[in-house]
Short mmCIF file of C-alpha atoms and ligand atoms in Angstrom, two decimals:
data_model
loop_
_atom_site.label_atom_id
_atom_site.label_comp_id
_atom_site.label_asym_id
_atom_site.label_seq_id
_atom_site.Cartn_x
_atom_site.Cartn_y
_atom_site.Cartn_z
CA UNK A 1 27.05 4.57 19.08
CA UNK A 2 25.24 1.36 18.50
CA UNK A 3 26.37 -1.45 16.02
CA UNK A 4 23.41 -3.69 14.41
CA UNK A 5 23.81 -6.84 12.51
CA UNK A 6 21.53 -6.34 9.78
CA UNK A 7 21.29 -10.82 9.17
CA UNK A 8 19.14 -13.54 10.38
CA UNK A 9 22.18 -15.81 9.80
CA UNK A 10 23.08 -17.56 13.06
CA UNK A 11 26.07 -18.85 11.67
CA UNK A 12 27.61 -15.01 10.56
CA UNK A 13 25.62 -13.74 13.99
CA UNK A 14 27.64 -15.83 16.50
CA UNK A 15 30.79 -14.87 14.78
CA UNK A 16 30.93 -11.09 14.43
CA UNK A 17 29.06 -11.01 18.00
CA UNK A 18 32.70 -12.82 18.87
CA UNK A 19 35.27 -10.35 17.51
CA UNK A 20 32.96 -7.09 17.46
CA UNK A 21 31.47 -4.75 19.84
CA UNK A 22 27.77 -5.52 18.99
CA UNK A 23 24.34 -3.84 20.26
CA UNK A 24 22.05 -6.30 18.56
CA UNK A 25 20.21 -7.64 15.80
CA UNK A 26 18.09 -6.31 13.02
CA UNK A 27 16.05 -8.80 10.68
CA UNK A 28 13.28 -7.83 7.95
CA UNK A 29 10.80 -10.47 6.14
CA UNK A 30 13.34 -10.55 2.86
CA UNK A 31 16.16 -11.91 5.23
CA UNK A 32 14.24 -13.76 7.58
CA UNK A 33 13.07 -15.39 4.33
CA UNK A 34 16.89 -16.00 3.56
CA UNK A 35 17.09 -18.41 6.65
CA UNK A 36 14.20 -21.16 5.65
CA UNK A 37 13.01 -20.99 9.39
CA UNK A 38 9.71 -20.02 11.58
CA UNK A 39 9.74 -16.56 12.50
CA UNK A 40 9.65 -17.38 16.05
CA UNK A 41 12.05 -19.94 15.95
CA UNK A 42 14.67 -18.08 14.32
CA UNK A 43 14.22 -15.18 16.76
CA UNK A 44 14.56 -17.48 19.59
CA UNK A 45 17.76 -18.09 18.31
CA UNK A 46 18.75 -15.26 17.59
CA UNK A 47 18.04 -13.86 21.30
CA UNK A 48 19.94 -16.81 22.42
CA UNK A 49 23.19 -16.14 20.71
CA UNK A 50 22.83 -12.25 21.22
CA UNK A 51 22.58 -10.57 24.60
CA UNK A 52 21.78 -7.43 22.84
CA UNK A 53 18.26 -6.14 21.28
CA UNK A 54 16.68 -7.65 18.22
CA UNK A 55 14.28 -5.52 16.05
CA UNK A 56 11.75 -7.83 14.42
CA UNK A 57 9.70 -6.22 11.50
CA UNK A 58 5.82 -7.17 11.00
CA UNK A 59 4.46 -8.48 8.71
CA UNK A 60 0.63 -6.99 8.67
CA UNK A 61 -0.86 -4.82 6.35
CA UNK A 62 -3.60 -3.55 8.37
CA UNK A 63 -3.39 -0.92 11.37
CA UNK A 64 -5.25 -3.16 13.58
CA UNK A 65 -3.14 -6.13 12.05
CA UNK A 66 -0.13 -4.16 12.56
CA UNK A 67 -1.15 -3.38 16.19
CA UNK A 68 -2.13 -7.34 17.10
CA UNK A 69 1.38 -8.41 15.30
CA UNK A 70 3.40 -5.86 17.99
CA UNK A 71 1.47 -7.25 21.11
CA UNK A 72 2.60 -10.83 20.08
CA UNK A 73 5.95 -9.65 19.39
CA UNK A 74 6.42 -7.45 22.26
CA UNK A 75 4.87 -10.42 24.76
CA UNK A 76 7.37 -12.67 23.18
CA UNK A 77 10.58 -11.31 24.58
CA UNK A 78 11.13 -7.71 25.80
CA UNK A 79 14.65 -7.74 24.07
CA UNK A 80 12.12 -6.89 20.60
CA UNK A 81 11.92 -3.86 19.66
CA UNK A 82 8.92 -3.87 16.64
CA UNK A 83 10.01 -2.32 13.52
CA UNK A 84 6.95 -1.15 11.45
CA UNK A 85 7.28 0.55 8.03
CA UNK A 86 6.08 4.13 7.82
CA UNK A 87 3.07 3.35 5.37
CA UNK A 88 -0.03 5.34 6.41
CA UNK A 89 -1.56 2.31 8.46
CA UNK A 90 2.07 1.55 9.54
CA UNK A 91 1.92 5.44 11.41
CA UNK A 92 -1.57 5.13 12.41
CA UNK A 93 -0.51 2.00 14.38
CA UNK A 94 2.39 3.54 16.24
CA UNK A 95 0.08 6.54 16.79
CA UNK A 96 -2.07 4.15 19.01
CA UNK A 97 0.50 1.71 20.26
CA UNK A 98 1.96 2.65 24.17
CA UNK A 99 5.62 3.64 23.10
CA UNK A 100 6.17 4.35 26.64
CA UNK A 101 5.77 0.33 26.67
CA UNK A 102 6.75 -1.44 23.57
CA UNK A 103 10.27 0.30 21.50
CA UNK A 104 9.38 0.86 18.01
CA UNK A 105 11.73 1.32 15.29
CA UNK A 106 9.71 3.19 12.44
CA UNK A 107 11.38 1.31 9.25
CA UNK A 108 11.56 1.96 5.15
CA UNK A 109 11.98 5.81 5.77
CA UNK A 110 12.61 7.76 2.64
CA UNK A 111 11.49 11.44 3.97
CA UNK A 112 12.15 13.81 6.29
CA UNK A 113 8.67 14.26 6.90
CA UNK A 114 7.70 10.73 7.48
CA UNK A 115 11.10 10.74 10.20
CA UNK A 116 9.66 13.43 12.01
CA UNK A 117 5.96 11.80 12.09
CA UNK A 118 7.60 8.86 13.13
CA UNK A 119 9.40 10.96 16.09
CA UNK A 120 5.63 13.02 16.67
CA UNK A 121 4.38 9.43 17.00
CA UNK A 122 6.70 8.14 19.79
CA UNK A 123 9.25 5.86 17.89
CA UNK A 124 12.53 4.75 19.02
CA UNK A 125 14.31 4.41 16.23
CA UNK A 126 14.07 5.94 13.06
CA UNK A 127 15.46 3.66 10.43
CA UNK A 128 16.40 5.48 6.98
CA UNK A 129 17.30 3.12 3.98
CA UNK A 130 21.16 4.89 2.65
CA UNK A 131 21.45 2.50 -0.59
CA UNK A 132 17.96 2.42 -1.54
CA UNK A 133 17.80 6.28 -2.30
CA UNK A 134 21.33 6.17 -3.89
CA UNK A 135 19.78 3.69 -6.39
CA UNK A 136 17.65 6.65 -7.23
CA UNK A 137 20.22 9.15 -8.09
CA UNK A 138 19.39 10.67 -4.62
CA UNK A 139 21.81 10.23 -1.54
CA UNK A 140 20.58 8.50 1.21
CA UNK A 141 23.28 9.97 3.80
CA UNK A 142 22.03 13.56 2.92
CA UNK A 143 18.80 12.25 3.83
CA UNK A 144 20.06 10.94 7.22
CA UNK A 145 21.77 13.89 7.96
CA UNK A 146 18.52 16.19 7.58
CA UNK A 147 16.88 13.83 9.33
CA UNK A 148 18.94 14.12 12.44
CA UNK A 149 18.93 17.70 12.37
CA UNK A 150 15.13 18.15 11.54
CA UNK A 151 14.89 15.82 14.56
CA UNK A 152 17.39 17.29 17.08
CA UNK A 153 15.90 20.68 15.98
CA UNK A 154 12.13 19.42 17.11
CA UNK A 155 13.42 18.18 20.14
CA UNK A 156 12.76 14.51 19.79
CA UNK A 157 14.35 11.76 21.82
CA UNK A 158 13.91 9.17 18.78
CA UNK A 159 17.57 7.82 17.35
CA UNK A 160 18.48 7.45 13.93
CA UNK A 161 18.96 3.64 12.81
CA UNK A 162 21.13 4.12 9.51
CA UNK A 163 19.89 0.82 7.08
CA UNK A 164 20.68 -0.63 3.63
CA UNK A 165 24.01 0.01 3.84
CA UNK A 166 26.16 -1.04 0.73
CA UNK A 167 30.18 0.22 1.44
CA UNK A 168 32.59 1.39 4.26
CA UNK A 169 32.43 4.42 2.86
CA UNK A 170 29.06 5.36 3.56
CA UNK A 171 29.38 3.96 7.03
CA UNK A 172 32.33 6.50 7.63
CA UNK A 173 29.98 9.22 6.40
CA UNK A 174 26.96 8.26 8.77
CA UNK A 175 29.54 7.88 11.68
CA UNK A 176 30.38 11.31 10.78
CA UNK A 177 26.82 12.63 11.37
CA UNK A 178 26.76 12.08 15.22
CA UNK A 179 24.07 9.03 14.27
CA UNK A 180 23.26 6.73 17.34
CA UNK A 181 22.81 3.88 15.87
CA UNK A 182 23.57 2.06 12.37
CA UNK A 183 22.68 -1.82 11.56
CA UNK A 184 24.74 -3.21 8.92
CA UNK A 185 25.12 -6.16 6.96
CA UNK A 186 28.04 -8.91 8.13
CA UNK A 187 29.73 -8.44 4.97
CA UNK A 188 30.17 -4.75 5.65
CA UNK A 189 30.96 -5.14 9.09
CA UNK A 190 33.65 -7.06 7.88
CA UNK A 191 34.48 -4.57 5.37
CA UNK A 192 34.59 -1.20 7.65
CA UNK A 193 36.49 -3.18 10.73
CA UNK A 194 39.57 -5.12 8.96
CA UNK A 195 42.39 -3.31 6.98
CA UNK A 196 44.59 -4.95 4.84
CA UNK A 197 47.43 -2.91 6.05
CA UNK A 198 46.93 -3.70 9.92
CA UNK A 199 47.58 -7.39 8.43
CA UNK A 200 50.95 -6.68 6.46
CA UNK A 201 51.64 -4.76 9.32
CA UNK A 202 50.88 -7.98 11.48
CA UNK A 203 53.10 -10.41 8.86
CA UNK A 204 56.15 -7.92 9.46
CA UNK A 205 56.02 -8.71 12.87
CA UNK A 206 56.12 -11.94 12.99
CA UNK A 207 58.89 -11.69 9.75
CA UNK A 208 61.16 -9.32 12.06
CA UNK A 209 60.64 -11.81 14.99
CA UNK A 210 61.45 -15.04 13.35
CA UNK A 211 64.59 -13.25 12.47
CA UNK A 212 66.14 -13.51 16.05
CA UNK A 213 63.92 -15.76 17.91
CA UNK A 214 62.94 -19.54 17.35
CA UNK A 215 59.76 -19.10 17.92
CA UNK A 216 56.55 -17.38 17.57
CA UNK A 217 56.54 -16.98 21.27
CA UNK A 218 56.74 -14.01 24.17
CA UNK A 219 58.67 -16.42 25.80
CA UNK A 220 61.04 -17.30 22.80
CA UNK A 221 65.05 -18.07 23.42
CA UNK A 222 67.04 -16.21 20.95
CA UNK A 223 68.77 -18.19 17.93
CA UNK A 224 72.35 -19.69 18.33
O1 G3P B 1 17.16 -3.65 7.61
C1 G3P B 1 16.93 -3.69 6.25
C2 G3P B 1 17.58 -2.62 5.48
O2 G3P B 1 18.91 -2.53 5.89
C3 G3P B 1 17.41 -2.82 4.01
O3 G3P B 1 18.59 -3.12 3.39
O4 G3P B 1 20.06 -3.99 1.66
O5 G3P B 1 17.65 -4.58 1.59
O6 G3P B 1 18.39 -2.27 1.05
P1 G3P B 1 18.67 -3.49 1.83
#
Protein backbone atom coordinates (compact mmCIF):
# COMPACT_ATOMS: atom_id res chain seq x y z
CA UNK A 1 0.00 0.00 0.00
CA UNK A 2 1.34 3.36 -0.91
CA UNK A 3 0.84 6.63 1.18
CA UNK A 4 0.81 10.09 -0.92
CA UNK A 5 1.00 13.52 0.47
CA UNK A 6 -1.51 15.22 -1.47
CA UNK A 7 0.50 19.18 -0.56
CA UNK A 8 3.06 21.27 -2.15
CA UNK A 9 3.79 22.56 1.38
CA UNK A 10 7.46 21.94 2.21
CA UNK A 11 6.98 22.90 5.58
CA UNK A 12 3.89 20.03 6.31
CA UNK A 13 6.05 17.70 3.63
CA UNK A 14 9.27 17.45 5.72
CA UNK A 15 7.25 16.76 8.76
CA UNK A 16 4.84 13.91 8.05
CA UNK A 17 7.79 12.42 5.74
CA UNK A 18 9.46 12.39 9.55
CA UNK A 19 6.90 10.47 11.63
CA UNK A 20 5.08 8.54 8.65
CA UNK A 21 5.76 5.79 6.33
CA UNK A 22 5.56 7.87 3.07
CA UNK A 23 5.73 6.79 -0.79
CA UNK A 24 5.73 10.28 -2.19
CA UNK A 25 4.23 13.34 -3.26
CA UNK A 26 1.22 14.37 -5.23
CA UNK A 27 0.71 18.18 -6.28
CA UNK A 28 -2.04 19.64 -8.80
CA UNK A 29 -2.03 23.39 -10.32
CA UNK A 30 -4.74 24.55 -7.39
CA UNK A 31 -2.07 23.58 -4.69
CA UNK A 32 0.95 24.29 -6.42
CA UNK A 33 -0.81 27.67 -6.72
CA UNK A 34 -1.17 27.54 -2.80
CA UNK A 35 2.73 27.72 -2.46
CA UNK A 36 3.49 31.24 -4.46
CA UNK A 37 6.51 29.39 -6.16
CA UNK A 38 7.85 28.33 -9.87
CA UNK A 39 6.67 25.08 -10.78
CA UNK A 40 10.07 23.83 -11.17
CA UNK A 41 11.38 25.26 -8.24
CA UNK A 42 8.95 23.95 -5.93
CA UNK A 43 9.35 20.45 -7.38
CA UNK A 44 12.97 20.65 -6.91
CA UNK A 45 12.20 20.96 -3.51
CA UNK A 46 10.00 18.82 -3.12
CA UNK A 47 12.30 15.90 -4.65
CA UNK A 48 14.85 17.12 -2.28
CA UNK A 49 13.01 16.62 0.92
CA UNK A 50 11.25 13.36 -0.41
CA UNK A 51 13.13 10.26 -1.51
CA UNK A 52 9.92 8.93 -2.78
CA UNK A 53 7.97 9.71 -6.25
CA UNK A 54 6.30 13.00 -6.99
CA UNK A 55 3.35 13.14 -9.50
CA UNK A 56 3.34 16.54 -11.16
CA UNK A 57 0.06 17.41 -13.11
CA UNK A 58 0.24 19.50 -16.55
CA UNK A 59 -0.90 22.14 -17.23
CA UNK A 60 -1.70 22.02 -21.26
CA UNK A 61 -4.82 21.96 -22.89
CA UNK A 62 -3.80 20.61 -26.10
CA UNK A 63 -2.78 16.83 -26.93
CA UNK A 64 0.32 17.92 -28.50
CA UNK A 65 0.69 20.54 -25.56
CA UNK A 66 -0.05 17.87 -23.20
CA UNK A 67 2.54 15.56 -24.87
CA UNK A 68 5.53 18.48 -25.00
CA UNK A 69 4.57 19.35 -21.12
CA UNK A 70 5.34 15.32 -20.15
CA UNK A 71 8.74 15.25 -22.11
CA UNK A 72 9.87 18.35 -20.05
CA UNK A 73 8.57 16.88 -17.00
CA UNK A 74 9.71 13.44 -17.47
CA UNK A 75 13.48 14.87 -18.60
CA UNK A 76 13.38 16.83 -15.45
CA UNK A 77 13.72 14.12 -12.88
CA UNK A 78 12.71 10.44 -13.36
CA UNK A 79 11.24 10.45 -9.73
CA UNK A 80 7.93 12.35 -11.89
CA UNK A 81 5.46 10.50 -12.66
CA UNK A 82 3.01 12.97 -15.12
CA UNK A 83 -0.45 13.13 -14.01
CA UNK A 84 -2.77 14.16 -16.94
CA UNK A 85 -6.57 14.57 -16.55
CA UNK A 86 -8.72 12.16 -18.51
CA UNK A 87 -10.27 14.93 -20.89
CA UNK A 88 -10.46 13.64 -24.49
CA UNK A 89 -7.04 15.35 -25.53
CA UNK A 90 -5.78 14.37 -22.01
CA UNK A 91 -6.40 10.31 -23.32
CA UNK A 92 -5.34 10.96 -26.75
CA UNK A 93 -1.98 12.09 -25.26
CA UNK A 94 -1.35 9.07 -23.09
CA UNK A 95 -2.53 7.02 -26.10
CA UNK A 96 0.68 8.29 -27.91
CA UNK A 97 3.04 8.86 -25.03
CA UNK A 98 5.72 5.59 -24.40
CA UNK A 99 4.22 4.39 -20.96
CA UNK A 100 6.74 1.76 -21.09
CA UNK A 101 9.03 5.04 -20.54
CA UNK A 102 7.43 7.87 -18.74
CA UNK A 103 4.68 6.65 -15.48
CA UNK A 104 1.50 8.34 -15.98
CA UNK A 105 -1.06 8.81 -13.45
CA UNK A 106 -4.43 9.42 -15.44
CA UNK A 107 -6.06 12.19 -12.95
CA UNK A 108 -9.81 13.85 -12.36
CA UNK A 109 -11.46 10.33 -12.95
CA UNK A 110 -15.16 10.31 -12.37
CA UNK A 111 -16.10 6.98 -14.50
CA UNK A 112 -15.51 3.65 -14.73
CA UNK A 113 -15.20 3.91 -18.28
CA UNK A 114 -12.73 6.66 -18.46
CA UNK A 115 -10.54 4.25 -15.57
CA UNK A 116 -10.52 1.53 -17.84
CA UNK A 117 -9.48 3.79 -21.02
CA UNK A 118 -7.00 5.11 -18.90
CA UNK A 119 -5.75 1.35 -18.07
CA UNK A 120 -6.36 0.42 -22.26
CA UNK A 121 -4.05 3.44 -22.67
CA UNK A 122 -1.06 2.32 -20.52
CA UNK A 123 -1.40 4.46 -17.27
CA UNK A 124 0.10 3.84 -14.00
CA UNK A 125 -2.05 5.14 -11.83
CA UNK A 126 -5.54 5.71 -11.98
CA UNK A 127 -6.46 8.57 -9.74
CA UNK A 128 -10.36 8.74 -8.78
CA UNK A 129 -11.53 12.00 -6.95
CA UNK A 130 -13.70 10.26 -3.47
CA UNK A 131 -15.05 13.84 -2.18
CA UNK A 132 -15.72 15.37 -5.38
CA UNK A 133 -18.51 12.76 -6.34
CA UNK A 134 -19.83 12.75 -2.70
CA UNK A 135 -20.49 16.50 -3.27
CA UNK A 136 -22.80 15.18 -5.90
CA UNK A 137 -24.96 12.96 -3.89
CA UNK A 138 -22.92 10.10 -5.53
CA UNK A 139 -20.16 8.12 -3.52
CA UNK A 140 -16.90 8.33 -4.68
CA UNK A 141 -15.62 5.02 -2.78
CA UNK A 142 -18.33 2.99 -4.71
CA UNK A 143 -16.80 4.41 -7.63
CA UNK A 144 -13.27 3.27 -6.58
CA UNK A 145 -14.34 0.06 -5.73
CA UNK A 146 -15.88 -0.68 -9.35
CA UNK A 147 -13.09 0.70 -10.61
CA UNK A 148 -10.71 -1.78 -9.13
CA UNK A 149 -12.77 -4.58 -9.97
CA UNK A 150 -13.64 -3.46 -13.62
CA UNK A 151 -9.83 -3.18 -13.72
CA UNK A 152 -8.61 -6.39 -12.01
CA UNK A 153 -11.40 -8.09 -14.09
CA UNK A 154 -9.69 -6.67 -17.57
CA UNK A 155 -6.51 -7.68 -16.46
CA UNK A 156 -4.73 -4.40 -16.18
CA UNK A 157 -1.53 -3.74 -14.29
CA UNK A 158 -2.60 0.08 -13.68
CA UNK A 159 -3.09 0.94 -9.65
CA UNK A 160 -5.73 2.83 -8.21
CA UNK A 161 -4.54 6.34 -6.70
CA UNK A 162 -7.58 7.16 -4.27
CA UNK A 163 -7.73 11.44 -4.34
CA UNK A 164 -9.78 14.25 -2.77
CA UNK A 165 -10.02 12.72 0.25
CA UNK A 166 -12.05 14.66 3.00
CA UNK A 167 -12.24 12.18 6.47
CA UNK A 168 -10.60 9.06 8.13
CA UNK A 169 -13.45 7.45 7.45
CA UNK A 170 -13.34 7.24 3.90
CA UNK A 171 -9.69 6.39 4.05
CA UNK A 172 -10.66 3.24 6.21
CA UNK A 173 -13.16 2.39 3.48
CA UNK A 174 -10.61 2.68 0.47
CA UNK A 175 -8.03 0.71 2.64
CA UNK A 176 -10.71 -1.76 2.77
CA UNK A 177 -10.89 -2.16 -1.05
CA UNK A 178 -7.40 -3.79 -1.51
CA UNK A 179 -6.43 -0.13 -3.25
CA UNK A 180 -2.59 0.26 -3.92
CA UNK A 181 -2.21 3.44 -3.48
CA UNK A 182 -4.09 6.58 -1.83
CA UNK A 183 -2.58 10.35 -1.67
CA UNK A 184 -4.03 12.32 1.01
CA UNK A 185 -4.01 15.63 2.34
CA UNK A 186 -1.55 16.38 5.63
CA UNK A 187 -4.46 17.27 7.59
CA UNK A 188 -5.97 13.84 7.05
CA UNK A 189 -2.91 12.07 7.42
CA UNK A 190 -2.89 13.53 10.63
CA UNK A 191 -6.38 12.68 11.19
CA UNK A 192 -6.38 8.74 10.19
CA UNK A 193 -2.75 8.13 12.05
CA UNK A 194 -3.18 9.79 15.72
CA UNK A 195 -5.89 8.65 18.28
CA UNK A 196 -6.77 10.52 21.08
CA UNK A 197 -6.97 7.47 23.17
CA UNK A 198 -3.31 6.13 22.33
CA UNK A 199 -2.50 9.70 24.03
CA UNK A 200 -4.58 9.28 27.38
CA UNK A 201 -3.29 6.02 27.20
CA UNK A 202 0.31 7.61 26.92
CA UNK A 203 -0.54 10.36 30.00
CA UNK A 204 -1.50 7.23 32.26
CA UNK A 205 1.78 6.04 31.85
CA UNK A 206 3.68 8.51 32.68
CA UNK A 207 0.81 9.32 35.74
CA UNK A 208 1.36 5.56 37.05
CA UNK A 209 5.19 6.10 36.73
CA UNK A 210 5.62 9.33 38.49
CA UNK A 211 3.84 7.54 41.21
CA UNK A 212 6.92 5.37 42.28
CA UNK A 213 9.77 6.76 40.41
CA UNK A 214 11.43 10.34 40.43
CA UNK A 215 11.71 10.54 37.19
CA UNK A 216 10.52 10.23 33.75
CA UNK A 217 13.35 7.91 33.13
CA UNK A 218 14.10 3.92 32.23
CA UNK A 219 16.76 4.43 34.42
CA UNK A 220 14.72 6.11 37.32
CA UNK A 221 15.60 5.30 41.28
CA UNK A 222 12.48 4.62 43.09
CA UNK A 223 11.06 7.35 45.64
CA UNK A 224 12.16 7.36 49.38
O1 LIG B 1 -4.73 15.45 -6.00
C1 LIG B 1 -5.84 16.28 -6.02
C2 LIG B 1 -7.08 15.67 -5.54
O2 LIG B 1 -6.82 15.01 -4.34
C3 LIG B 1 -8.19 16.67 -5.45
O3 LIG B 1 -8.56 16.92 -4.17
O4 LIG B 1 -9.52 18.15 -2.31
O5 LIG B 1 -9.21 19.32 -4.48
O6 LIG B 1 -10.97 17.57 -4.23
P1 LIG B 1 -9.64 18.05 -3.79
Amino acid sequence: MEYYIDSGNLTKIKELINWLPIDGVTINPSLVSLERKRLFSLIEEILTVCDGRVHVQVLANSEKDIIEETLKLHSFSERIIVKIPVSKVGLAAIKKIDTEEIDITATAVFGVSQALAAAKCGAKYIAPYVSRLDKIEQSGVKLVEEIKKTIDAAGYSSKIIAASIKNANQVKELLKLGIESITLSPEILVQAHTHFLTDKAIEMFEEDWLREYNTLSIEADLKS
